[in-house]
């Protein structure tokens, strides 16, 4: 296609996609299938990537709205993405200074200090000043092309102020503010919260749907210019140049004329870093002169011209008021230290998990002890050690409970694992309510309008004993019920609107897929993905129920532990009664094959597949061909239209295809075909 036709096609695709977006978002109407829509988006992105001069901020490939589904392609980095050597000690820092001076044969050296942002490293290339591609660090020599996701980063320019070719590196992250907001939304929706900003940013950038990434509001700070302009002589100048080009470079960096000034900078930010909206785990100290950097060069792993000084996690001391125990949905008992509230890393800490009896023994923690608490990047703080000097001489060793704090049943323990659990699976309230809360959670049956308080209240009123009782609830049975709120001296009365909402959302849940129901049953070790795999493989609950251990472990990714748990679950008479009740209530226990999106694009074409593929398994690629009306044949003949060649294709196939003059196409060409 010549440039004019490319431009015409790009504009046409943008118009079409914008039209469908508007229809979908403004009028909730779909007049083309998701597949057709995705194909258009894909064609547009491919054309824009091949012709970056036509990229535009206004393109629907950039803006939220397009559901783009694609796996990531990998590309080589033009220069390897190395890591930094780390230190926590002043001695190492002074040794680094000495080493640098010795190699260079100088007495004085200038450093540029920057904050070490705690996020995900990205390498972004620009052609003619236009965004070309964003790669993750990957294995250091090649990374994943996450361009579509990176393009949702508002502070990452798609067009630079100069039409230059360059590659820049920086750190993508989620600000503390946006992270807290995201988690607040998650809490409101009763979903599991993200553990920390770093993991959230890295998980987000690996998502297939960039419209979700866009909602996460990722930011990016730049810290290095890979392909350097000869007029730029220092790291400081390259940061300034990056700013001029339109990149986001924080002005927290500082030029230091010796290592003592570096240490002052380190001390300054150790105090102040909590107040920043970005997580920082240390300082990066770089030799400022690029000429010196070149002389110092790199080891296989890291540059000799830079070092990261890492801050130790913030640690504070507080008192243990009590050690309490929580009972989980599976009966596992978790000890929790109740603390004198203390501010740590920007939030108030009142509790810390002690995990299990081993941890209590390891720490030798006792009530009234003064303990050190650390946050270390995670939301849940941990107790790192006890300050024995401050221990009360009369304090007594803490003894792990022997009975369930909720139902007083004698606890059992799992040998070698220091795990204690309450065996009263059927009647212990936190276990019963935990199972019901799991069943109604968003990822399982998504029954809105019933919160944990309502569940506990209905259990107390003996209206709920197990998940199947949800489907026996009637409006008349619950209207006006007075539910006691746990831990408070309050009673809540169920009003007309709440009751209607509860009953309606329970009714709506009957439409959920079999895999959601299966996940909702709360069978130990059966997570969402395992439930999907089981549903797809066995097709219905009867087949899973009657499968023995060996048949279960035959399924891809079902190991001994899951299989054992499934067998145990289906051998329990009471579980079978619950299942029977759920079947009677009308829940789905059969797997519905997803309707294949059909097209006749490959009609009349016969494919032979050879080798392995990056984006598809053999089975998937076969399915792709068939759903587009093509045929797959095992051996090459004069009737074959294409040999679809993956990695490690057999050499004989290649020779034969060439003899028969059969077109050989690779995976990307195939993707374009469909
Ligand atoms: S310079 C050879 N500067 O830290 C690597 N890195 O452990 C040169 N990082 O993967 C990197 N803030 O993702 C540099 N101001 C900063 C940084 C920084 C964070 C990350 C970067 C790198 C990791 C190295």
mmCIF file of N, CA, C and O and ligand atoms in Angstrom, residues 80-86 113-122 137 169-172 221-224 235 281-284 286 298 301-303 305-306 308 310, ligand 1:
data_model
loop_
_atom_site.group_PDB
_atom_site.id
_atom_site.type_symbol
_atom_site.label_atom_id
_atom_site.label_comp_id
_atom_site.label_asym_id
_atom_site.label_seq_id
_atom_site.Cartn_x
_atom_site.Cartn_y
_atom_site.Cartn_z
ATOM 1 N N UNK A 80 21.144 -3.617 26.325
ATOM 2 C CA UNK A 80 20.505 -4.392 27.399
ATOM 3 C C UNK A 80 20.024 -3.494 28.547
ATOM 4 O O UNK A 80 20.641 -2.462 28.819
ATOM 5 N N UNK A 81 18.930 -3.891 29.156
ATOM 6 C CA UNK A 81 18.459 -3.151 30.334
ATOM 7 C C UNK A 81 19.084 -3.812 31.555
ATOM 8 O O UNK A 81 18.659 -4.889 31.968
ATOM 9 N N UNK A 82 20.103 -3.188 32.107
ATOM 10 C CA UNK A 82 20.845 -3.765 33.225
ATOM 11 C C UNK A 82 20.154 -3.448 34.543
ATOM 12 O O UNK A 82 19.178 -2.706 34.588
ATOM 13 N N UNK A 83 20.692 -4.011 35.618
ATOM 14 C CA UNK A 83 20.166 -3.600 36.923
ATOM 15 C C UNK A 83 21.256 -2.799 37.636
ATOM 16 O O UNK A 83 22.348 -2.629 37.104
ATOM 17 N N UNK A 84 20.947 -2.341 38.820
ATOM 18 C CA UNK A 84 21.919 -1.526 39.556
ATOM 19 C C UNK A 84 22.468 -2.338 40.712
ATOM 20 O O UNK A 84 21.745 -3.146 41.298
ATOM 21 N N UNK A 85 23.748 -2.116 41.047
ATOM 22 C CA UNK A 85 24.206 -2.787 42.269
ATOM 23 C C UNK A 85 23.669 -1.979 43.454
ATOM 24 O O UNK A 85 23.628 -0.756 43.420
ATOM 25 N N UNK A 86 23.226 -2.726 44.440
ATOM 26 C CA UNK A 86 22.534 -2.121 45.577
ATOM 27 C C UNK A 86 23.401 -2.080 46.813
ATOM 28 O O UNK A 86 24.218 -2.967 47.017
ATOM 29 N N UNK A 113 22.527 12.714 41.686
ATOM 30 C CA UNK A 113 21.688 11.842 42.514
ATOM 31 C C UNK A 113 20.235 11.985 42.092
ATOM 32 O O UNK A 113 19.748 13.092 41.874
ATOM 33 N N UNK A 114 19.567 10.834 41.999
ATOM 34 C CA UNK A 114 18.132 10.852 41.684
ATOM 35 C C UNK A 114 17.422 9.942 42.672
ATOM 36 O O UNK A 114 18.044 9.059 43.264
ATOM 37 N N UNK A 115 16.123 10.138 42.779
ATOM 38 C CA UNK A 115 15.353 9.214 43.608
ATOM 39 C C UNK A 115 15.234 7.900 42.857
ATOM 40 O O UNK A 115 15.237 7.884 41.624
ATOM 41 N N UNK A 116 15.143 6.829 43.599
ATOM 42 C CA UNK A 116 14.908 5.536 42.959
ATOM 43 C C UNK A 116 13.420 5.242 43.068
ATOM 44 O O UNK A 116 12.918 4.918 44.141
ATOM 45 N N UNK A 117 12.723 5.419 41.963
ATOM 46 C CA UNK A 117 11.270 5.242 41.946
ATOM 47 C C UNK A 117 10.972 3.748 41.954
ATOM 48 O O UNK A 117 11.593 2.991 41.222
ATOM 49 N N UNK A 118 9.973 3.360 42.739
ATOM 50 C CA UNK A 118 9.680 1.935 42.865
ATOM 51 C C UNK A 118 8.496 1.560 41.981
ATOM 52 O O UNK A 118 7.350 1.636 42.386
ATOM 53 N N UNK A 119 8.820 1.202 40.749
ATOM 54 C CA UNK A 119 7.744 0.848 39.816
ATOM 55 C C UNK A 119 8.226 -0.187 38.828
ATOM 56 O O UNK A 119 8.849 -1.171 39.223
ATOM 57 N N UNK A 120 7.956 0.044 37.566
ATOM 58 C CA UNK A 120 8.297 -0.910 36.520
ATOM 59 C C UNK A 120 9.130 -0.199 35.460
ATOM 60 O O UNK A 120 8.728 0.844 34.956
ATOM 61 N N UNK A 121 10.279 -0.792 35.129
ATOM 62 C CA UNK A 121 11.152 -0.144 34.137
ATOM 63 C C UNK A 121 10.564 -0.283 32.737
ATOM 64 O O UNK A 121 10.073 -1.350 32.359
ATOM 65 N N UNK A 122 10.594 0.801 31.977
ATOM 66 C CA UNK A 122 10.128 0.775 30.584
ATOM 67 C C UNK A 122 11.203 1.353 29.689
ATOM 68 O O UNK A 122 11.953 2.251 30.095
ATOM 69 N N UNK A 137 11.172 -4.485 30.737
ATOM 70 C CA UNK A 137 12.555 -4.923 30.891
ATOM 71 C C UNK A 137 12.729 -6.365 30.400
ATOM 72 O O UNK A 137 13.736 -6.708 29.818
ATOM 73 N N UNK A 169 14.507 5.689 28.819
ATOM 74 C CA UNK A 169 14.105 4.710 29.837
ATOM 75 C C UNK A 169 13.579 5.420 31.073
ATOM 76 O O UNK A 169 14.039 6.515 31.407
ATOM 77 N N UNK A 170 12.648 4.789 31.684
ATOM 78 C CA UNK A 170 12.069 5.399 32.865
ATOM 79 C C UNK A 170 11.270 4.385 33.657
ATOM 80 O O UNK A 170 11.300 3.180 33.368
ATOM 81 N N UNK A 171 10.588 4.861 34.655
ATOM 82 C CA UNK A 171 9.879 3.990 35.578
ATOM 83 C C UNK A 171 8.391 4.322 35.566
ATOM 84 O O UNK A 171 8.014 5.475 35.815
ATOM 85 N N UNK A 172 7.569 3.342 35.223
ATOM 86 C CA UNK A 172 6.115 3.545 35.275
ATOM 87 C C UNK A 172 5.645 3.169 36.675
ATOM 88 O O UNK A 172 6.142 2.206 37.268
ATOM 89 N N UNK A 221 8.037 8.387 35.179
ATOM 90 C CA UNK A 221 9.157 9.315 35.341
ATOM 91 C C UNK A 221 10.321 8.805 34.496
ATOM 92 O O UNK A 221 10.645 7.617 34.539
ATOM 93 N N UNK A 222 10.957 9.693 33.764
ATOM 94 C CA UNK A 222 12.074 9.287 32.909
ATOM 95 C C UNK A 222 13.393 9.515 33.632
ATOM 96 O O UNK A 222 13.543 10.519 34.339
ATOM 97 N N UNK A 223 14.361 8.616 33.432
ATOM 98 C CA UNK A 223 15.653 8.816 34.069
ATOM 99 C C UNK A 223 16.850 8.602 33.156
ATOM 100 O O UNK A 223 17.961 8.882 33.537
ATOM 101 N N UNK A 224 16.625 8.070 31.945
ATOM 102 C CA UNK A 224 17.820 8.027 31.089
ATOM 103 C C UNK A 224 17.515 8.032 29.607
ATOM 104 O O UNK A 224 16.452 7.597 29.163
ATOM 105 N N UNK A 235 24.801 13.596 32.698
ATOM 106 C CA UNK A 235 23.499 13.017 33.035
ATOM 107 C C UNK A 235 22.501 14.142 33.336
ATOM 108 O O UNK A 235 21.347 14.094 32.929
ATOM 109 N N UNK A 281 12.327 3.640 46.942
ATOM 110 C CA UNK A 281 12.970 2.697 47.858
ATOM 111 C C UNK A 281 14.433 3.026 48.051
ATOM 112 O O UNK A 281 15.164 2.269 48.664
ATOM 113 N N UNK A 282 14.886 4.147 47.480
ATOM 114 C CA UNK A 282 16.280 4.519 47.667
ATOM 115 C C UNK A 282 16.681 5.663 46.772
ATOM 116 O O UNK A 282 15.830 6.383 46.247
ATOM 117 N N UNK A 283 17.998 5.791 46.604
ATOM 118 C CA UNK A 283 18.574 6.864 45.796
ATOM 119 C C UNK A 283 19.480 6.214 44.760
ATOM 120 O O UNK A 283 20.152 5.226 45.067
ATOM 121 N N UNK A 284 19.483 6.745 43.536
ATOM 122 C CA UNK A 284 20.434 6.250 42.535
ATOM 123 C C UNK A 284 21.528 7.299 42.396
ATOM 124 O O UNK A 284 21.243 8.475 42.171
ATOM 125 N N UNK A 286 24.697 8.486 40.283
ATOM 126 C CA UNK A 286 25.296 8.270 38.961
ATOM 127 C C UNK A 286 26.475 9.211 38.766
ATOM 128 O O UNK A 286 26.403 10.375 39.167
ATOM 129 N N UNK A 298 30.235 -1.121 31.851
ATOM 130 C CA UNK A 298 29.348 -2.009 32.622
ATOM 131 C C UNK A 298 29.995 -3.346 32.917
ATOM 132 O O UNK A 298 30.850 -3.794 32.162
ATOM 133 N N UNK A 301 26.184 -7.397 34.562
ATOM 134 C CA UNK A 301 24.887 -7.177 35.208
ATOM 135 C C UNK A 301 24.528 -5.720 35.410
ATOM 136 O O UNK A 301 23.359 -5.343 35.361
ATOM 137 N N UNK A 302 25.545 -4.897 35.724
ATOM 138 C CA UNK A 302 25.207 -3.523 36.107
ATOM 139 C C UNK A 302 26.318 -2.547 35.726
ATOM 140 O O UNK A 302 27.474 -2.944 35.569
ATOM 141 N N UNK A 303 25.961 -1.272 35.605
ATOM 142 C CA UNK A 303 26.996 -0.299 35.258
ATOM 143 C C UNK A 303 27.943 -0.049 36.437
ATOM 144 O O UNK A 303 27.511 -0.098 37.585
ATOM 145 N N UNK A 305 29.297 2.803 36.803
ATOM 146 C CA UNK A 305 29.218 4.242 37.061
ATOM 147 C C UNK A 305 28.009 4.641 37.929
ATOM 148 O O UNK A 305 27.751 5.825 38.127
ATOM 149 N N UNK A 306 27.288 3.634 38.415
ATOM 150 C CA UNK A 306 26.117 3.975 39.235
ATOM 151 C C UNK A 306 25.948 2.969 40.361
ATOM 152 O O UNK A 306 26.427 1.827 40.289
ATOM 153 N N UNK A 308 22.883 1.973 43.626
ATOM 154 C CA UNK A 308 21.626 2.340 44.294
ATOM 155 C C UNK A 308 21.832 2.219 45.796
ATOM 156 O O UNK A 308 22.291 1.182 46.288
ATOM 157 N N UNK A 310 19.889 1.854 49.001
ATOM 158 C CA UNK A 310 18.499 1.535 49.345
ATOM 159 C C UNK A 310 18.223 1.855 50.807
ATOM 160 O O UNK A 310 19.039 1.572 51.679
HETATM 161 S S1 LIG B 1 19.105 4.261 36.182
HETATM 162 C C1 LIG B 1 21.469 0.253 34.628
HETATM 163 N N1 LIG B 1 17.597 5.764 37.641
HETATM 164 O O1 LIG B 1 15.958 0.700 39.310
HETATM 165 C C2 LIG B 1 20.217 0.723 35.132
HETATM 166 N N2 LIG B 1 17.069 3.472 37.536
HETATM 167 O O2 LIG B 1 17.764 -1.681 39.982
HETATM 168 C C3 LIG B 1 20.199 2.193 35.140
HETATM 169 N N3 LIG B 1 15.073 2.848 38.813
HETATM 170 O O3 LIG B 1 15.606 -1.289 36.499
HETATM 171 C C4 LIG B 1 18.964 2.616 35.713
HETATM 172 N N4 LIG B 1 14.608 4.847 39.550
HETATM 173 O O4 LIG B 1 13.853 0.438 36.820
HETATM 174 C C5 LIG B 1 17.820 4.526 37.206
HETATM 175 N N5 LIG B 1 16.346 7.245 38.877
HETATM 176 C C6 LIG B 1 16.558 6.018 38.450
HETATM 177 C C7 LIG B 1 15.716 4.954 38.796
HETATM 178 C C8 LIG B 1 16.028 3.674 38.330
HETATM 179 C C9 LIG B 1 14.238 3.592 39.541
HETATM 180 C C10 LIG B 1 14.962 1.390 38.628
HETATM 181 C C11 LIG B 1 15.088 0.952 37.206
HETATM 182 C C12 LIG B 1 16.058 -0.179 37.177
HETATM 183 C C13 LIG B 1 16.223 -0.491 38.623
HETATM 184 C C14 LIG B 1 17.627 -0.948 38.833
#
